[in-house]
Amino acid sequence: MAVQPAAQLSPIPEFPALSDRAAGTYNGKAYAFGAHMGGPGPFVPEINALAENVEANALAAKSAKDGTDGAVAAATVQADAAMGYRNQASSAATTAGQQAGIATDAASTATTKRNEAVAAAQQAVPARDQAVSARDTAVAAAAQAGSTLVATSSTEFANSLGVKTLVLTAGKAFIPNVTFLRGASRATPNAKNGGYVTEYSASTGAAKIAVSEVSGPTTNFSDWDFALGSPGGMPGISIVTPDTITNCNDLPNNSITRINAVTSTYAAKNLPCLIANSASSGWSFNIPWIVETVGFDTLYKTQTATPALSSNNSGVGLSFLRTCENGTWGAWRPRGGLPSSIITTDGNHMYDTGGASGLNRRNIISGSLNGAPCNKYMPTPPVDGDVCIVITNARADNRLYPIGGVSIRTGEVIVNEGESLGLDMPYTAYQFTFHKDHNNWFAG
């Protein structure tokens, strides 16, 4: 409802003053005033109408005010939201500015790196060209080197151990005692050998090869291909013709053969448990040995030796081992049981074969010596771990004498060279073990 203009009141007659009495107009004015303000007069209806108009206008104004307040509140909310949006927009604008700065920096860095990459690529081109040239040179050198380290031969010889005299392809870079060649038959590829070139003429191709490794057929071939190799790689084991080698130091790696002590001075002196003593049942120089050599080079290898016996109970089951370290062979050592020998004489060394006789064996004093004490030197020179066992006869006064600067220790008692140790129990085994660090034979 809209606000209406205020109603107009009729003019109110003048109320009479006291002076009107004298003038005689008092009653007329009083009457006019009363008539206007009284019941029939206009004043009451008009004032009521004005009051209604004022009330209506007041209600309309209040309604308008209420509507205005709601609009103000809504406007305030919208204003607050607009302020929030403005703040978000401002923050987003700031972030966008920062990201734009970062993007600008990244773009600048990327440009710099691109320029650096372009420069590096330009620099790499000469290096690439040099590498290609070096590769081509290396390939050519390898091809040339490879061609100088392979050869063929039509010389006929057996695929076996030993020195082979042959004619190889001329013009090769073979160095005597340095170049190791591996050969194979073209028609029979499993016939293989290997060995060091010991002689070679580049002008004629005349050569010698010390074949130390063989596999496959051992018959003659004349279609050989050779190439640079290394020792120790030949599969299997080579069989050296029995009784053709007299010094087992000369046996090739990964081989097996028989050495007969009858025909071998070396074996008679150096293979284990060879005792020239008629009282040592079965142990004479006439003993064949099966010797196996295992190794990868000339500096480190091992050998085992087993007596090739079947009817001698003293020898069956015995086995001996020695090792080569830095090209030097050590002493033979028993593997498992010790051989037995019989002492039949008094004085000096245990046997006639020298001071070392009696090492790593059971030395039995013969009953034929029961009539008098048996006096013997200890074996010499011992090496660390050597064992000497002396088994007494019926006597309780046999004696052992230290020699070679090595003492005998039994508990806290030390028997030095020039003194003797009494073996005071008959039919008893006395065991002595040499310890290098103490340089003593330890009893027990």
PDB file of C-alpha atoms in Angstrom, residues 10-241:
ATOM      1  CA  SER A  10     -11.502  22.597   7.811  1.00  0.00           C
ATOM      2  CA  PRO A  11     -10.450  25.909   9.366  1.00  0.00           C
ATOM      3  CA  ILE A  12     -11.404  26.069  13.043  1.00  0.00           C
ATOM      4  CA  PRO A  13     -13.390  29.192  14.046  1.00  0.00           C
ATOM      5  CA  GLU A  14     -11.678  31.579  16.415  1.00  0.00           C
ATOM      6  CA  PHE A  15     -12.333  30.901  20.045  1.00  0.00           C
ATOM      7  CA  PRO A  16     -13.892  34.096  21.727  1.00  0.00           C
ATOM      8  CA  ALA A  17     -11.765  36.271  23.910  1.00  0.00           C
ATOM      9  CA  LEU A  18     -13.076  38.038  27.108  1.00  0.00           C
ATOM     10  CA  SER A  19     -12.897  41.334  25.343  1.00  0.00           C
ATOM     11  CA  ASP A  20     -15.543  40.056  22.948  1.00  0.00           C
ATOM     12  CA  ARG A  21     -18.031  40.320  25.772  1.00  0.00           C
ATOM     13  CA  ALA A  22     -17.872  44.061  25.784  1.00  0.00           C
ATOM     14  CA  ALA A  23     -18.163  44.144  22.039  1.00  0.00           C
ATOM     15  CA  GLY A  24     -21.121  41.801  22.156  1.00  0.00           C
ATOM     16  CA  THR A  25     -19.472  39.215  19.835  1.00  0.00           C
ATOM     17  CA  TYR A  26     -18.483  36.700  22.449  1.00  0.00           C
ATOM     18  CA  ASN A  27     -21.510  34.496  22.227  1.00  0.00           C
ATOM     19  CA  GLY A  28     -21.496  34.442  18.412  1.00  0.00           C
ATOM     20  CA  LYS A  29     -17.857  33.336  18.316  1.00  0.00           C
ATOM     21  CA  ALA A  30     -18.406  30.811  21.063  1.00  0.00           C
ATOM     22  CA  TYR A  31     -21.316  29.329  19.216  1.00  0.00           C
ATOM     23  CA  ALA A  32     -19.398  29.106  15.916  1.00  0.00           C
ATOM     24  CA  PHE A  33     -16.480  27.431  17.671  1.00  0.00           C
ATOM     25  CA  GLY A  34     -18.668  24.947  19.519  1.00  0.00           C
ATOM     26  CA  ALA A  35     -20.650  24.111  16.415  1.00  0.00           C
ATOM     27  CA  HIS A  36     -17.490  23.388  14.507  1.00  0.00           C
ATOM     28  CA  MET A  37     -15.876  21.265  17.197  1.00  0.00           C
ATOM     29  CA  GLY A  38     -19.082  19.601  18.437  1.00  0.00           C
ATOM     30  CA  GLY A  39     -20.999  16.571  17.304  1.00  0.00           C
ATOM     31  CA  PRO A  40     -22.518  17.846  14.150  1.00  0.00           C
ATOM     32  CA  GLY A  41     -19.540  19.926  13.250  1.00  0.00           C
ATOM     33  CA  PRO A  42     -16.823  18.779  10.766  1.00  0.00           C
ATOM     34  CA  PHE A  43     -13.985  18.638  13.195  1.00  0.00           C
ATOM     35  CA  VAL A  44     -14.555  15.129  14.606  1.00  0.00           C
ATOM     36  CA  PRO A  45     -15.000  13.331  11.244  1.00  0.00           C
ATOM     37  CA  GLU A  46     -12.126  15.179   9.733  1.00  0.00           C
ATOM     38  CA  ILE A  47      -9.756  14.452  12.611  1.00  0.00           C
ATOM     39  CA  ASN A  48     -10.762  10.766  12.538  1.00  0.00           C
ATOM     40  CA  ALA A  49     -10.094  10.621   8.826  1.00  0.00           C
ATOM     41  CA  LEU A  50      -6.726  12.274   9.377  1.00  0.00           C
ATOM     42  CA  ALA A  51      -5.883   9.752  12.091  1.00  0.00           C
ATOM     43  CA  GLU A  52      -6.764   6.839   9.744  1.00  0.00           C
ATOM     44  CA  ASN A  53      -4.669   8.426   7.000  1.00  0.00           C
ATOM     45  CA  VAL A  54      -1.713   8.835   9.357  1.00  0.00           C
ATOM     46  CA  GLU A  55      -2.055   5.204  10.531  1.00  0.00           C
ATOM     47  CA  ALA A  56      -2.243   3.892   6.968  1.00  0.00           C
ATOM     48  CA  ASN A  57       0.746   5.925   5.937  1.00  0.00           C
ATOM     49  CA  ALA A  58       2.652   4.694   9.007  1.00  0.00           C
ATOM     50  CA  LEU A  59       1.911   1.049   8.130  1.00  0.00           C
ATOM     51  CA  ALA A  60       2.941   1.619   4.523  1.00  0.00           C
ATOM     52  CA  ALA A  61       6.145   3.297   5.642  1.00  0.00           C
ATOM     53  CA  LYS A  62       6.913   0.419   8.005  1.00  0.00           C
ATOM     54  CA  SER A  63       6.283  -2.113   5.255  1.00  0.00           C
ATOM     55  CA  ALA A  64       8.532  -0.163   2.920  1.00  0.00           C
ATOM     56  CA  LYS A  65      11.178   0.016   5.633  1.00  0.00           C
ATOM     57  CA  ASP A  66      11.033  -3.765   6.226  1.00  0.00           C
ATOM     58  CA  GLY A  67      11.463  -4.404   2.548  1.00  0.00           C
ATOM     59  CA  THR A  68      14.347  -1.988   2.445  1.00  0.00           C
ATOM     60  CA  ASP A  69      16.049  -3.779   5.385  1.00  0.00           C
ATOM     61  CA  GLY A  70      15.809  -7.156   3.579  1.00  0.00           C
ATOM     62  CA  ALA A  71      17.194  -5.610   0.458  1.00  0.00           C
ATOM     63  CA  VAL A  72      20.003  -4.054   2.511  1.00  0.00           C
ATOM     64  CA  ALA A  73      20.777  -7.447   4.123  1.00  0.00           C
ATOM     65  CA  ALA A  74      20.720  -9.184   0.763  1.00  0.00           C
ATOM     66  CA  ALA A  75      22.843  -6.463  -0.712  1.00  0.00           C
ATOM     67  CA  THR A  76      25.267  -6.847   2.193  1.00  0.00           C
ATOM     68  CA  VAL A  77      25.525 -10.617   1.561  1.00  0.00           C
ATOM     69  CA  GLN A  78      26.051 -10.037  -2.126  1.00  0.00           C
ATOM     70  CA  ALA A  79      28.586  -7.353  -1.337  1.00  0.00           C
ATOM     71  CA  ASP A  80      30.461  -9.751   0.973  1.00  0.00           C
ATOM     72  CA  ALA A  81      30.388 -12.470  -1.722  1.00  0.00           C
ATOM     73  CA  ALA A  82      31.549  -9.959  -4.280  1.00  0.00           C
ATOM     74  CA  MET A  83      34.398  -8.991  -1.928  1.00  0.00           C
ATOM     75  CA  GLY A  84      35.368 -12.675  -1.606  1.00  0.00           C
ATOM     76  CA  TYR A  85      35.322 -13.104  -5.358  1.00  0.00           C
ATOM     77  CA  ARG A  86      37.387  -9.970  -5.689  1.00  0.00           C
ATOM     78  CA  ASN A  87      39.938 -11.325  -3.201  1.00  0.00           C
ATOM     79  CA  GLN A  88      40.053 -14.709  -5.001  1.00  0.00           C
ATOM     80  CA  ALA A  89      40.463 -12.924  -8.289  1.00  0.00           C
ATOM     81  CA  SER A  90      43.257 -10.838  -6.794  1.00  0.00           C
ATOM     82  CA  SER A  91      44.996 -13.968  -5.397  1.00  0.00           C
ATOM     83  CA  ALA A  92      44.550 -15.764  -8.709  1.00  0.00           C
ATOM     84  CA  ALA A  93      45.949 -12.752 -10.495  1.00  0.00           C
ATOM     85  CA  THR A  94      48.961 -12.788  -8.138  1.00  0.00           C
ATOM     86  CA  THR A  95      49.480 -16.547  -8.638  1.00  0.00           C
ATOM     87  CA  ALA A  96      49.089 -16.143 -12.349  1.00  0.00           C
ATOM     88  CA  GLY A  97      51.712 -13.417 -12.232  1.00  0.00           C
ATOM     89  CA  GLN A  98      54.061 -15.658 -10.286  1.00  0.00           C
ATOM     90  CA  GLN A  99      53.480 -18.618 -12.616  1.00  0.00           C
ATOM     91  CA  ALA A 100      53.989 -16.337 -15.540  1.00  0.00           C
ATOM     92  CA  GLY A 101      57.311 -15.300 -13.996  1.00  0.00           C
ATOM     93  CA  ILE A 102      58.273 -18.932 -13.423  1.00  0.00           C
ATOM     94  CA  ALA A 103      57.237 -19.824 -16.940  1.00  0.00           C
ATOM     95  CA  THR A 104      59.267 -16.947 -18.246  1.00  0.00           C
ATOM     96  CA  ASP A 105      62.316 -18.126 -16.250  1.00  0.00           C
ATOM     97  CA  ALA A 106      61.791 -21.719 -17.402  1.00  0.00           C
ATOM     98  CA  ALA A 107      61.490 -20.587 -20.957  1.00  0.00           C
ATOM     99  CA  SER A 108      64.704 -18.631 -20.575  1.00  0.00           C
ATOM    100  CA  THR A 109      66.471 -21.649 -19.002  1.00  0.00           C
ATOM    101  CA  ALA A 110      65.119 -23.940 -21.732  1.00  0.00           C
ATOM    102  CA  THR A 111      66.401 -21.569 -24.350  1.00  0.00           C
ATOM    103  CA  THR A 112      69.817 -21.502 -22.685  1.00  0.00           C
ATOM    104  CA  LYS A 113      69.920 -25.320 -22.451  1.00  0.00           C
ATOM    105  CA  ARG A 114      68.809 -25.638 -26.031  1.00  0.00           C
ATOM    106  CA  ASN A 115      71.611 -23.338 -27.087  1.00  0.00           C
ATOM    107  CA  GLU A 116      74.056 -25.342 -24.968  1.00  0.00           C
ATOM    108  CA  ALA A 117      72.785 -28.620 -26.477  1.00  0.00           C
ATOM    109  CA  VAL A 118      73.156 -27.215 -29.961  1.00  0.00           C
ATOM    110  CA  ALA A 119      76.723 -26.143 -29.133  1.00  0.00           C
ATOM    111  CA  ALA A 120      77.509 -29.569 -27.576  1.00  0.00           C
ATOM    112  CA  ALA A 121      76.077 -31.329 -30.607  1.00  0.00           C
ATOM    113  CA  GLN A 122      78.234 -29.199 -32.841  1.00  0.00           C
ATOM    114  CA  GLN A 123      81.271 -30.051 -30.718  1.00  0.00           C
ATOM    115  CA  ALA A 124      80.338 -33.776 -30.697  1.00  0.00           C
ATOM    116  CA  VAL A 125      80.433 -34.030 -34.446  1.00  0.00           C
ATOM    117  CA  PRO A 126      84.271 -33.949 -34.639  1.00  0.00           C
ATOM    118  CA  ALA A 127      84.512 -36.347 -31.690  1.00  0.00           C
ATOM    119  CA  ARG A 128      82.100 -38.717 -33.412  1.00  0.00           C
ATOM    120  CA  ASP A 129      84.119 -38.558 -36.568  1.00  0.00           C
ATOM    121  CA  GLN A 130      87.301 -39.261 -34.588  1.00  0.00           C
ATOM    122  CA  ALA A 131      85.623 -42.212 -32.826  1.00  0.00           C
ATOM    123  CA  VAL A 132      84.467 -43.660 -36.128  1.00  0.00           C
ATOM    124  CA  SER A 133      87.963 -43.281 -37.494  1.00  0.00           C
ATOM    125  CA  ALA A 134      89.470 -44.925 -34.372  1.00  0.00           C
ATOM    126  CA  ARG A 135      86.962 -47.771 -34.627  1.00  0.00           C
ATOM    127  CA  ASP A 136      87.811 -48.380 -38.247  1.00  0.00           C
ATOM    128  CA  THR A 137      91.512 -48.321 -37.376  1.00  0.00           C
ATOM    129  CA  ALA A 138      90.967 -50.752 -34.475  1.00  0.00           C
ATOM    130  CA  VAL A 139      88.919 -53.097 -36.665  1.00  0.00           C
ATOM    131  CA  ALA A 140      91.618 -53.077 -39.284  1.00  0.00           C
ATOM    132  CA  ALA A 141      94.325 -53.630 -36.638  1.00  0.00           C
ATOM    133  CA  ALA A 142      92.342 -56.475 -35.068  1.00  0.00           C
ATOM    134  CA  ALA A 143      91.846 -58.082 -38.435  1.00  0.00           C
ATOM    135  CA  GLN A 144      95.538 -57.745 -39.184  1.00  0.00           C
ATOM    136  CA  ALA A 145      96.498 -59.019 -35.689  1.00  0.00           C
ATOM    137  CA  GLY A 146      94.082 -61.923 -35.995  1.00  0.00           C
ATOM    138  CA  SER A 147      95.517 -62.870 -39.327  1.00  0.00           C
ATOM    139  CA  THR A 148      99.015 -62.943 -37.840  1.00  0.00           C
ATOM    140  CA  LEU A 149      97.977 -65.256 -34.985  1.00  0.00           C
ATOM    141  CA  VAL A 150      96.381 -68.069 -36.973  1.00  0.00           C
ATOM    142  CA  ALA A 151      98.117 -70.621 -39.149  1.00  0.00           C
ATOM    143  CA  THR A 152      97.707 -73.922 -40.973  1.00  0.00           C
ATOM    144  CA  SER A 153     100.001 -76.885 -41.503  1.00  0.00           C
ATOM    145  CA  SER A 154      99.999 -79.911 -43.778  1.00  0.00           C
ATOM    146  CA  THR A 155     102.789 -81.620 -41.836  1.00  0.00           C
ATOM    147  CA  GLU A 156     101.691 -85.072 -40.744  1.00  0.00           C
ATOM    148  CA  PHE A 157     102.213 -85.952 -37.062  1.00  0.00           C
ATOM    149  CA  ALA A 158     100.471 -87.894 -34.312  1.00  0.00           C
ATOM    150  CA  ASN A 159      98.022 -86.104 -32.039  1.00  0.00           C
ATOM    151  CA  SER A 160     100.082 -86.893 -28.947  1.00  0.00           C
ATOM    152  CA  LEU A 161     102.277 -85.272 -26.334  1.00  0.00           C
ATOM    153  CA  GLY A 162     105.816 -84.220 -27.115  1.00  0.00           C
ATOM    154  CA  VAL A 163     107.724 -81.860 -29.394  1.00  0.00           C
ATOM    155  CA  LYS A 164     106.349 -81.714 -32.944  1.00  0.00           C
ATOM    156  CA  THR A 165     108.473 -80.516 -35.874  1.00  0.00           C
ATOM    157  CA  LEU A 166     106.310 -79.003 -38.601  1.00  0.00           C
ATOM    158  CA  VAL A 167     105.932 -76.227 -41.146  1.00  0.00           C
ATOM    159  CA  LEU A 168     103.407 -73.502 -40.305  1.00  0.00           C
ATOM    160  CA  THR A 169     102.166 -70.607 -42.433  1.00  0.00           C
ATOM    161  CA  ALA A 170     105.034 -68.123 -42.853  1.00  0.00           C
ATOM    162  CA  GLY A 171     104.927 -64.466 -41.877  1.00  0.00           C
ATOM    163  CA  LYS A 172     103.172 -64.877 -38.541  1.00  0.00           C
ATOM    164  CA  ALA A 173     103.892 -63.087 -35.240  1.00  0.00           C
ATOM    165  CA  PHE A 174     104.651 -66.221 -33.206  1.00  0.00           C
ATOM    166  CA  ILE A 175     107.175 -65.693 -30.399  1.00  0.00           C
ATOM    167  CA  PRO A 176     109.105 -68.783 -29.234  1.00  0.00           C
ATOM    168  CA  ASN A 177     108.325 -69.849 -25.654  1.00  0.00           C
ATOM    169  CA  VAL A 178     105.651 -67.124 -25.422  1.00  0.00           C
ATOM    170  CA  THR A 179     103.025 -68.007 -28.024  1.00  0.00           C
ATOM    171  CA  PHE A 180     100.702 -70.869 -27.038  1.00  0.00           C
ATOM    172  CA  LEU A 181      98.881 -72.412 -30.002  1.00  0.00           C
ATOM    173  CA  ARG A 182      95.846 -74.659 -30.059  1.00  0.00           C
ATOM    174  CA  GLY A 183      95.474 -77.009 -33.013  1.00  0.00           C
ATOM    175  CA  ALA A 184      92.687 -79.151 -34.435  1.00  0.00           C
ATOM    176  CA  SER A 185      92.268 -81.402 -37.449  1.00  0.00           C
ATOM    177  CA  ARG A 186      89.860 -79.960 -40.028  1.00  0.00           C
ATOM    178  CA  ALA A 187      88.543 -83.404 -40.979  1.00  0.00           C
ATOM    179  CA  THR A 188      88.435 -84.662 -37.364  1.00  0.00           C
ATOM    180  CA  PRO A 189      87.681 -81.586 -35.216  1.00  0.00           C
ATOM    181  CA  ASN A 190      87.758 -83.507 -31.935  1.00  0.00           C
ATOM    182  CA  ALA A 191      91.448 -84.308 -32.506  1.00  0.00           C
ATOM    183  CA  LYS A 192      92.913 -81.359 -30.606  1.00  0.00           C
ATOM    184  CA  ASN A 193      96.184 -80.382 -28.996  1.00  0.00           C
ATOM    185  CA  GLY A 194      97.909 -77.410 -27.480  1.00  0.00           C
ATOM    186  CA  GLY A 195     101.442 -76.320 -26.670  1.00  0.00           C
ATOM    187  CA  TYR A 196     104.000 -73.522 -26.692  1.00  0.00           C
ATOM    188  CA  VAL A 197     105.843 -72.638 -29.878  1.00  0.00           C
ATOM    189  CA  THR A 198     109.507 -73.294 -29.095  1.00  0.00           C
ATOM    190  CA  GLU A 199     110.940 -72.433 -32.526  1.00  0.00           C
ATOM    191  CA  TYR A 200     109.530 -70.463 -35.473  1.00  0.00           C
ATOM    192  CA  SER A 201     110.929 -68.930 -38.649  1.00  0.00           C
ATOM    193  CA  ALA A 202     108.712 -66.172 -40.026  1.00  0.00           C
ATOM    194  CA  SER A 203     110.408 -66.424 -43.405  1.00  0.00           C
ATOM    195  CA  THR A 204     109.960 -70.183 -43.952  1.00  0.00           C
ATOM    196  CA  GLY A 205     107.344 -71.190 -41.386  1.00  0.00           C
ATOM    197  CA  ALA A 206     109.590 -73.932 -39.965  1.00  0.00           C
ATOM    198  CA  ALA A 207     108.536 -74.494 -36.380  1.00  0.00           C
ATOM    199  CA  LYS A 208     108.474 -76.708 -33.312  1.00  0.00           C
ATOM    200  CA  ILE A 209     105.577 -76.987 -30.871  1.00  0.00           C
ATOM    201  CA  ALA A 210     105.950 -78.622 -27.448  1.00  0.00           C
ATOM    202  CA  VAL A 211     102.530 -80.281 -27.261  1.00  0.00           C
ATOM    203  CA  SER A 212     101.503 -80.532 -23.600  1.00  0.00           C
ATOM    204  CA  GLU A 213      97.760 -81.065 -23.958  1.00  0.00           C
ATOM    205  CA  VAL A 214      95.918 -83.588 -26.128  1.00  0.00           C
ATOM    206  CA  SER A 215      92.332 -84.741 -26.551  1.00  0.00           C
ATOM    207  CA  GLY A 216      90.573 -86.958 -29.047  1.00  0.00           C
ATOM    208  CA  PRO A 217      92.139 -89.516 -31.409  1.00  0.00           C
ATOM    209  CA  THR A 218      95.912 -89.935 -31.152  1.00  0.00           C
ATOM    210  CA  THR A 219      96.508 -91.084 -34.741  1.00  0.00           C
ATOM    211  CA  ASN A 220      98.343 -89.096 -37.431  1.00  0.00           C
ATOM    212  CA  PHE A 221      96.761 -86.058 -39.105  1.00  0.00           C
ATOM    213  CA  SER A 222      98.020 -83.609 -41.729  1.00  0.00           C
ATOM    214  CA  ASP A 223      95.199 -81.047 -41.960  1.00  0.00           C
ATOM    215  CA  TRP A 224      95.960 -78.811 -38.981  1.00  0.00           C
ATOM    216  CA  ASP A 225      94.478 -75.412 -38.143  1.00  0.00           C
ATOM    217  CA  PHE A 226      96.196 -73.431 -35.374  1.00  0.00           C
ATOM    218  CA  ALA A 227      95.177 -70.322 -33.447  1.00  0.00           C
ATOM    219  CA  LEU A 228      96.415 -68.371 -30.457  1.00  0.00           C
ATOM    220  CA  GLY A 229      95.257 -69.935 -27.163  1.00  0.00           C
ATOM    221  CA  SER A 230      96.200 -70.376 -23.510  1.00  0.00           C
ATOM    222  CA  PRO A 231      97.316 -73.431 -21.528  1.00  0.00           C
ATOM    223  CA  GLY A 232      95.059 -75.381 -19.200  1.00  0.00           C
ATOM    224  CA  GLY A 233      91.822 -75.290 -21.137  1.00  0.00           C
ATOM    225  CA  MET A 234      91.928 -78.689 -22.848  1.00  0.00           C
ATOM    226  CA  PRO A 235      89.009 -80.878 -21.708  1.00  0.00           C
ATOM    227  CA  GLY A 236      89.608 -84.418 -20.534  1.00  0.00           C
ATOM    228  CA  ILE A 237      92.902 -85.986 -19.545  1.00  0.00           C
ATOM    229  CA  SER A 238      95.856 -87.023 -21.664  1.00  0.00           C
ATOM    230  CA  ILE A 239      97.292 -90.530 -21.492  1.00  0.00           C
ATOM    231  CA  VAL A 240     101.063 -90.557 -21.685  1.00  0.00           C
ATOM    232  CA  THR A 241     102.398 -93.826 -23.090  1.00  0.00           C
TER     233      THR A 241
END
